[in-house]
């Protein structure tokens, strides 16, 4: 049975997509079968995986549409392989912006993704969801499908402040699901020479010691180059510090979700 991890933060550009893809590739290196799901109409994860959404016959949009019509569909047919064996993707395309609006009008839409990926849980060890930088219907369906939530956070003043709102949403969702959903913070884009980064890191440790993961991801320009070549960091630059840090994150996540 898969563990489903939603990678989310409504703050833009904090490293959600990079973390989703690099973590998943590291889990594949450990021998796990992993599916990544692109829940962002910007389709950054799809592009980072080297796919062109204009050339894809089916994406997550078609899977969610077919579930809204209550038709029995084989979810596997919507999946694409990436260049990394063992890492598959449910891709996104810009039509997802329409789905984001339409979902609000539909009854019990919160469980739409959970139902759609349910048959896939027998195939993969991990399903990792890349959420958009909004607290929209797409983030909500990810939270309702998730066993765990991973929150990439940058050690900047506003980024840490924005956590309050996200944690309130998670707590409301937990009450509605009548279930506790473990959540973890991972610091990204960290620069140890930056005094503000060090100060905010200490504050996160003080306020969220049970949730803050030991692994943090430092700034590394190699991570910016990966989407251009359509490969995860562990393939593009396997011997870099960034690759090692994402491998360490995968080990820590695997320990925590057991
Ligand atoms: N550790 C890092 N070091 C250097 N650059 C990074 C790092 N992590 C991510 N980046 C770069 O920062 C930018 C934003 O990262 P990413 O797209 O992963 O963030 P995001 O939270 O998914 O953004 P959005 O909110 O738009 O979905 C990208 O250009 C990415 O390549
Ligand atoms: Mg993103």
CSV table of C-alpha atoms and ligand atoms in Angstrom, one decimal:
chain,number,residue,atom,x,y,z
A,1,UNK,CA,0.0,0.0,0.0
A,2,UNK,CA,1.4,3.4,-1.0
A,3,UNK,CA,2.1,6.2,1.5
A,4,UNK,CA,0.7,9.4,0.0
A,5,UNK,CA,2.7,12.6,0.8
A,6,UNK,CA,1.4,16.0,-0.2
A,7,UNK,CA,4.2,18.6,-0.7
A,8,UNK,CA,2.5,21.9,0.0
A,9,UNK,CA,3.0,25.5,1.0
A,10,UNK,CA,0.8,28.4,-0.3
A,11,UNK,CA,3.9,30.5,-0.5
A,12,UNK,CA,5.3,30.5,-4.1
A,13,UNK,CA,8.8,29.6,-5.0
A,14,UNK,CA,9.8,27.8,-1.7
A,15,UNK,CA,11.0,24.6,-3.4
A,16,UNK,CA,7.9,22.5,-3.5
A,17,UNK,CA,8.3,21.2,-7.0
A,18,UNK,CA,12.1,20.7,-6.6
A,19,UNK,CA,11.6,18.9,-3.4
A,20,UNK,CA,8.8,16.7,-4.8
A,21,UNK,CA,10.9,15.6,-7.8
A,22,UNK,CA,14.2,15.3,-6.0
A,23,UNK,CA,12.8,13.4,-3.0
A,24,UNK,CA,10.9,11.1,-5.3
A,25,UNK,CA,14.0,10.3,-7.4
A,26,UNK,CA,15.9,9.6,-4.2
A,27,UNK,CA,13.2,7.2,-3.0
A,28,UNK,CA,13.5,5.4,-6.4
A,29,UNK,CA,17.2,5.1,-5.8
A,30,UNK,CA,16.4,3.4,-2.5
A,31,UNK,CA,14.4,0.8,-4.5
A,32,UNK,CA,10.9,2.1,-4.1
A,33,UNK,CA,8.3,2.5,-6.9
A,34,UNK,CA,7.1,6.1,-6.9
A,35,UNK,CA,4.4,8.1,-8.6
A,36,UNK,CA,4.5,11.9,-8.6
A,37,UNK,CA,1.3,13.9,-9.2
A,38,UNK,CA,1.4,17.4,-10.7
A,39,UNK,CA,-1.5,19.3,-9.1
A,40,UNK,CA,-0.3,22.7,-10.3
A,41,UNK,CA,-1.9,24.3,-13.5
A,42,UNK,CA,1.6,25.9,-14.1
A,43,UNK,CA,2.7,22.2,-14.8
A,44,UNK,CA,6.2,22.9,-13.5
A,45,UNK,CA,6.7,19.3,-12.3
A,46,UNK,CA,5.5,17.9,-15.6
A,47,UNK,CA,8.1,20.1,-17.4
A,48,UNK,CA,10.8,19.3,-14.8
A,49,UNK,CA,10.2,15.6,-15.6
A,50,UNK,CA,11.0,16.4,-19.3
A,51,UNK,CA,7.5,16.1,-20.6
A,52,UNK,CA,5.7,18.5,-22.9
A,53,UNK,CA,2.0,18.6,-21.9
A,54,UNK,CA,1.0,19.6,-25.4
A,55,UNK,CA,2.1,16.2,-26.6
A,56,UNK,CA,0.4,14.1,-23.8
A,57,UNK,CA,-2.8,12.3,-24.7
A,58,UNK,CA,-4.0,12.1,-21.1
A,59,UNK,CA,-3.2,14.0,-17.9
A,60,UNK,CA,-4.5,14.4,-14.4
A,61,UNK,CA,-7.2,16.6,-15.8
A,62,UNK,CA,-8.7,13.7,-17.8
A,63,UNK,CA,-8.5,11.4,-14.7
A,64,UNK,CA,-10.3,13.9,-12.5
A,65,UNK,CA,-12.9,14.6,-15.3
A,66,UNK,CA,-13.7,10.9,-15.7
A,67,UNK,CA,-14.1,10.5,-12.0
A,68,UNK,CA,-16.5,13.5,-11.9
A,69,UNK,CA,-18.7,11.5,-14.3
A,70,UNK,CA,-18.6,8.5,-11.9
A,71,UNK,CA,-17.5,6.3,-14.7
A,72,UNK,CA,-15.4,3.3,-13.9
A,73,UNK,CA,-12.0,4.1,-15.3
A,74,UNK,CA,-8.6,2.4,-15.0
A,75,UNK,CA,-6.5,5.1,-13.4
A,76,UNK,CA,-3.3,3.4,-14.8
A,77,UNK,CA,-4.1,4.6,-18.3
A,78,UNK,CA,-3.5,8.3,-17.3
A,79,UNK,CA,0.1,7.7,-16.1
A,80,UNK,CA,3.3,8.4,-18.0
A,81,UNK,CA,6.8,7.1,-17.4
A,82,UNK,CA,9.7,9.5,-16.7
A,83,UNK,CA,13.3,8.9,-17.9
A,84,UNK,CA,14.1,7.5,-14.5
A,85,UNK,CA,12.9,3.9,-14.3
A,86,UNK,CA,10.6,3.4,-11.3
A,87,UNK,CA,9.5,7.0,-11.3
A,88,UNK,CA,6.1,7.6,-13.0
A,89,UNK,CA,4.0,10.8,-13.3
A,90,UNK,CA,0.4,11.9,-13.4
A,91,UNK,CA,1.1,15.0,-15.4
A,92,UNK,CA,-0.7,18.3,-15.4
A,93,UNK,CA,-1.7,20.7,-18.2
A,94,UNK,CA,-3.1,24.3,-18.1
A,95,UNK,CA,-6.7,22.9,-18.3
A,96,UNK,CA,-6.2,22.1,-14.6
A,97,UNK,CA,-7.0,25.8,-13.9
A,98,UNK,CA,-10.6,25.1,-15.1
A,99,UNK,CA,-10.8,22.0,-12.9
A,100,UNK,CA,-9.7,24.1,-9.9
A,101,UNK,CA,-12.7,26.4,-10.5
A,102,UNK,CA,-15.2,23.7,-11.3
A,103,UNK,CA,-14.5,21.5,-8.3
A,104,UNK,CA,-15.9,24.1,-5.9
A,105,UNK,CA,-19.4,23.5,-7.5
A,106,UNK,CA,-19.4,19.8,-7.1
A,107,UNK,CA,-20.6,17.8,-4.1
A,108,UNK,CA,-18.0,16.1,-2.0
A,109,UNK,CA,-15.3,17.1,-4.3
A,110,UNK,CA,-12.7,16.9,-1.5
A,111,UNK,CA,-12.4,13.1,-2.0
A,112,UNK,CA,-12.0,13.3,-5.7
A,113,UNK,CA,-8.2,12.7,-5.9
A,114,UNK,CA,-8.3,10.2,-3.1
A,115,UNK,CA,-10.8,8.0,-5.0
A,116,UNK,CA,-8.9,8.5,-8.3
A,117,UNK,CA,-5.6,7.4,-7.0
A,118,UNK,CA,-7.0,4.6,-4.8
A,119,UNK,CA,-6.4,1.8,-7.3
A,120,UNK,CA,-2.8,3.0,-7.8
A,121,UNK,CA,-1.9,2.4,-4.2
A,122,UNK,CA,-1.3,-1.2,-4.9
A,123,UNK,CA,1.3,-0.4,-7.6
A,124,UNK,CA,3.5,2.2,-5.8
A,125,UNK,CA,5.3,2.5,-2.5
A,126,UNK,CA,5.0,6.2,-2.5
A,127,UNK,CA,2.7,8.7,-4.2
A,128,UNK,CA,4.0,12.3,-3.9
A,129,UNK,CA,1.7,15.2,-4.7
A,130,UNK,CA,3.1,18.5,-5.8
A,131,UNK,CA,0.6,21.2,-4.7
A,132,UNK,CA,0.1,24.6,-6.3
A,133,UNK,CA,1.1,27.8,-4.4
A,134,UNK,CA,-2.6,28.4,-3.3
A,135,UNK,CA,-4.9,27.1,-0.7
A,136,UNK,CA,-7.4,26.2,-3.4
A,137,UNK,CA,-9.6,23.2,-4.2
A,138,UNK,CA,-6.6,21.5,-5.7
A,139,UNK,CA,-4.6,21.7,-2.5
A,140,UNK,CA,-7.7,20.6,-0.5
A,141,UNK,CA,-8.1,17.4,-2.6
A,142,UNK,CA,-4.4,16.7,-2.1
A,143,UNK,CA,-4.8,17.1,1.7
A,144,UNK,CA,-7.8,14.7,1.7
A,145,UNK,CA,-5.7,12.1,-0.2
A,146,UNK,CA,-2.6,12.5,1.9
A,147,UNK,CA,-1.2,10.3,4.7
A,148,UNK,CA,1.4,12.9,5.5
A,149,UNK,CA,2.1,16.5,4.6
A,150,UNK,CA,5.6,17.8,3.8
A,151,UNK,CA,6.0,21.6,4.0
A,152,UNK,CA,9.1,23.1,2.3
A,153,UNK,CA,9.8,26.4,4.0
A,154,UNK,CA,12.4,29.1,3.3
A,155,UNK,CA,14.1,30.8,6.3
A,156,UNK,CA,12.7,34.2,5.4
A,157,UNK,CA,10.5,36.3,7.6
A,158,UNK,CA,7.3,36.2,5.5
A,159,UNK,CA,7.7,32.5,4.6
A,160,UNK,CA,7.8,31.5,8.3
A,161,UNK,CA,4.9,33.8,9.0
A,162,UNK,CA,2.7,32.2,6.3
A,163,UNK,CA,2.9,28.9,8.1
A,164,UNK,CA,0.2,29.9,10.6
A,165,UNK,CA,-2.4,30.0,7.9
A,166,UNK,CA,-1.4,26.7,6.4
A,167,UNK,CA,-1.4,25.0,9.8
A,168,UNK,CA,-4.9,26.3,10.5
A,169,UNK,CA,-6.1,24.8,7.3
A,170,UNK,CA,-4.4,21.5,8.1
A,171,UNK,CA,-6.0,21.5,11.5
A,172,UNK,CA,-9.5,22.2,10.1
A,173,UNK,CA,-9.0,19.4,7.5
A,174,UNK,CA,-8.0,17.0,10.3
A,175,UNK,CA,-11.2,17.7,12.2
A,176,UNK,CA,-13.3,17.1,9.0
A,177,UNK,CA,-11.5,13.9,8.2
A,178,UNK,CA,-11.6,12.9,11.9
A,179,UNK,CA,-8.0,11.9,11.6
A,180,UNK,CA,-4.6,13.3,12.5
A,181,UNK,CA,-2.3,13.9,9.5
A,182,UNK,CA,1.4,14.1,10.4
A,183,UNK,CA,3.1,17.1,8.9
A,184,UNK,CA,6.8,17.9,8.6
A,185,UNK,CA,8.7,21.0,7.8
A,186,UNK,CA,11.8,20.9,5.6
A,187,UNK,CA,14.0,24.0,5.3
A,188,UNK,CA,14.9,24.7,1.6
A,189,UNK,CA,17.0,27.3,-0.2
A,190,UNK,CA,19.1,27.6,3.0
A,191,UNK,CA,22.2,29.8,3.1
A,192,UNK,CA,24.1,29.3,6.3
A,193,UNK,CA,26.1,32.5,5.8
A,194,UNK,CA,22.8,34.6,5.8
A,195,UNK,CA,22.1,35.9,9.3
A,196,UNK,CA,18.3,36.0,8.7
A,197,UNK,CA,18.3,32.4,7.6
A,198,UNK,CA,20.1,31.3,10.7
A,199,UNK,CA,17.8,33.3,13.0
A,200,UNK,CA,14.6,32.1,11.3
A,201,UNK,CA,15.9,28.5,11.4
A,202,UNK,CA,16.4,28.8,15.2
A,203,UNK,CA,12.9,30.1,15.5
A,204,UNK,CA,11.5,27.2,13.5
A,205,UNK,CA,13.4,24.8,15.7
A,206,UNK,CA,12.1,26.5,18.9
A,207,UNK,CA,8.5,26.6,17.7
A,208,UNK,CA,8.2,23.4,15.8
A,209,UNK,CA,10.8,21.0,17.2
A,210,UNK,CA,8.6,17.9,16.7
A,211,UNK,CA,7.9,18.7,13.1
A,212,UNK,CA,11.1,20.2,11.8
A,213,UNK,CA,13.1,17.6,9.9
A,214,UNK,CA,16.8,17.3,10.6
A,215,UNK,CA,17.7,17.4,6.9
A,216,UNK,CA,17.8,20.9,5.3
A,217,UNK,CA,18.4,21.7,1.7
A,218,UNK,CA,21.0,24.4,1.0
A,219,UNK,CA,21.0,26.8,-2.0
A,220,UNK,CA,22.6,25.1,-5.0
A,221,UNK,CA,22.5,26.4,-8.5
A,222,UNK,CA,22.6,22.8,-9.9
A,223,UNK,CA,19.0,22.5,-8.7
A,224,UNK,CA,18.0,25.4,-11.0
A,225,UNK,CA,19.6,23.7,-14.0
A,226,UNK,CA,17.7,20.4,-13.5
A,227,UNK,CA,14.3,21.5,-15.0
A,228,UNK,CA,16.2,22.6,-18.2
A,229,UNK,CA,17.5,19.1,-18.8
A,230,UNK,CA,14.3,17.4,-17.5
A,231,UNK,CA,16.2,15.2,-15.0
A,232,UNK,CA,16.1,15.0,-11.2
A,233,UNK,CA,19.2,16.2,-9.4
A,234,UNK,CA,20.2,12.6,-8.5
A,235,UNK,CA,20.6,11.8,-12.2
A,236,UNK,CA,21.8,15.2,-13.5
A,237,UNK,CA,24.4,15.8,-10.8
A,238,UNK,CA,24.5,12.7,-8.6
A,239,UNK,CA,27.7,13.6,-6.7
A,240,UNK,CA,26.7,17.1,-5.5
A,241,UNK,CA,25.8,18.2,-2.0
A,242,UNK,CA,22.2,18.9,-3.2
A,243,UNK,CA,21.8,15.2,-4.3
A,244,UNK,CA,23.2,14.0,-1.0
A,245,UNK,CA,20.8,16.3,1.0
A,246,UNK,CA,17.8,15.0,-1.0
A,247,UNK,CA,19.0,11.4,-0.4
A,248,UNK,CA,19.2,12.2,3.3
A,249,UNK,CA,15.7,13.7,3.2
A,250,UNK,CA,14.4,10.5,1.5
A,251,UNK,CA,16.0,8.4,4.3
A,252,UNK,CA,14.4,10.6,7.0
A,253,UNK,CA,11.0,10.6,5.4
A,254,UNK,CA,11.1,6.8,5.0
A,255,UNK,CA,11.9,6.5,8.7
A,256,UNK,CA,9.2,8.9,9.7
A,257,UNK,CA,6.3,7.4,7.6
A,258,UNK,CA,7.0,3.7,8.6
B,1,LIG,N1,18.0,24.5,-3.0
B,1,LIG,C1,17.8,25.3,-4.0
B,1,LIG,N2,18.9,26.0,-4.4
B,1,LIG,C2,18.8,26.8,-5.5
B,1,LIG,N3,17.7,27.0,-6.3
B,1,LIG,C3,16.6,26.3,-5.9
B,1,LIG,C4,16.6,25.4,-4.8
B,1,LIG,N4,15.4,24.8,-4.7
B,1,LIG,C5,14.6,25.3,-5.7
B,1,LIG,N5,15.3,26.2,-6.4
B,1,LIG,C6,14.9,27.0,-7.6
B,1,LIG,O1,14.0,28.0,-7.0
B,1,LIG,C7,12.9,28.2,-7.9
B,1,LIG,C8,11.6,27.8,-7.2
B,1,LIG,O2,11.6,26.4,-6.9
B,1,LIG,P1,10.3,25.5,-7.1
B,1,LIG,O3,9.8,25.7,-8.5
B,1,LIG,O4,10.7,24.1,-6.7
B,1,LIG,O5,9.4,26.2,-6.0
B,1,LIG,P2,7.8,26.0,-5.8
B,1,LIG,O6,7.5,26.2,-4.4
B,1,LIG,O7,7.4,24.7,-6.4
B,1,LIG,O8,7.3,27.2,-6.7
B,1,LIG,P3,5.7,27.4,-7.1
B,1,LIG,O9,5.1,28.0,-5.8
B,1,LIG,O10,5.7,28.4,-8.2
B,1,LIG,O11,5.1,26.1,-7.4
B,1,LIG,C9,13.2,27.3,-9.1
B,1,LIG,O12,13.9,28.1,-10.1
B,1,LIG,C10,14.1,26.2,-8.6
B,1,LIG,O13,15.0,25.7,-9.6
B,2,LIG,MG1,5.9,24.3,-7.9
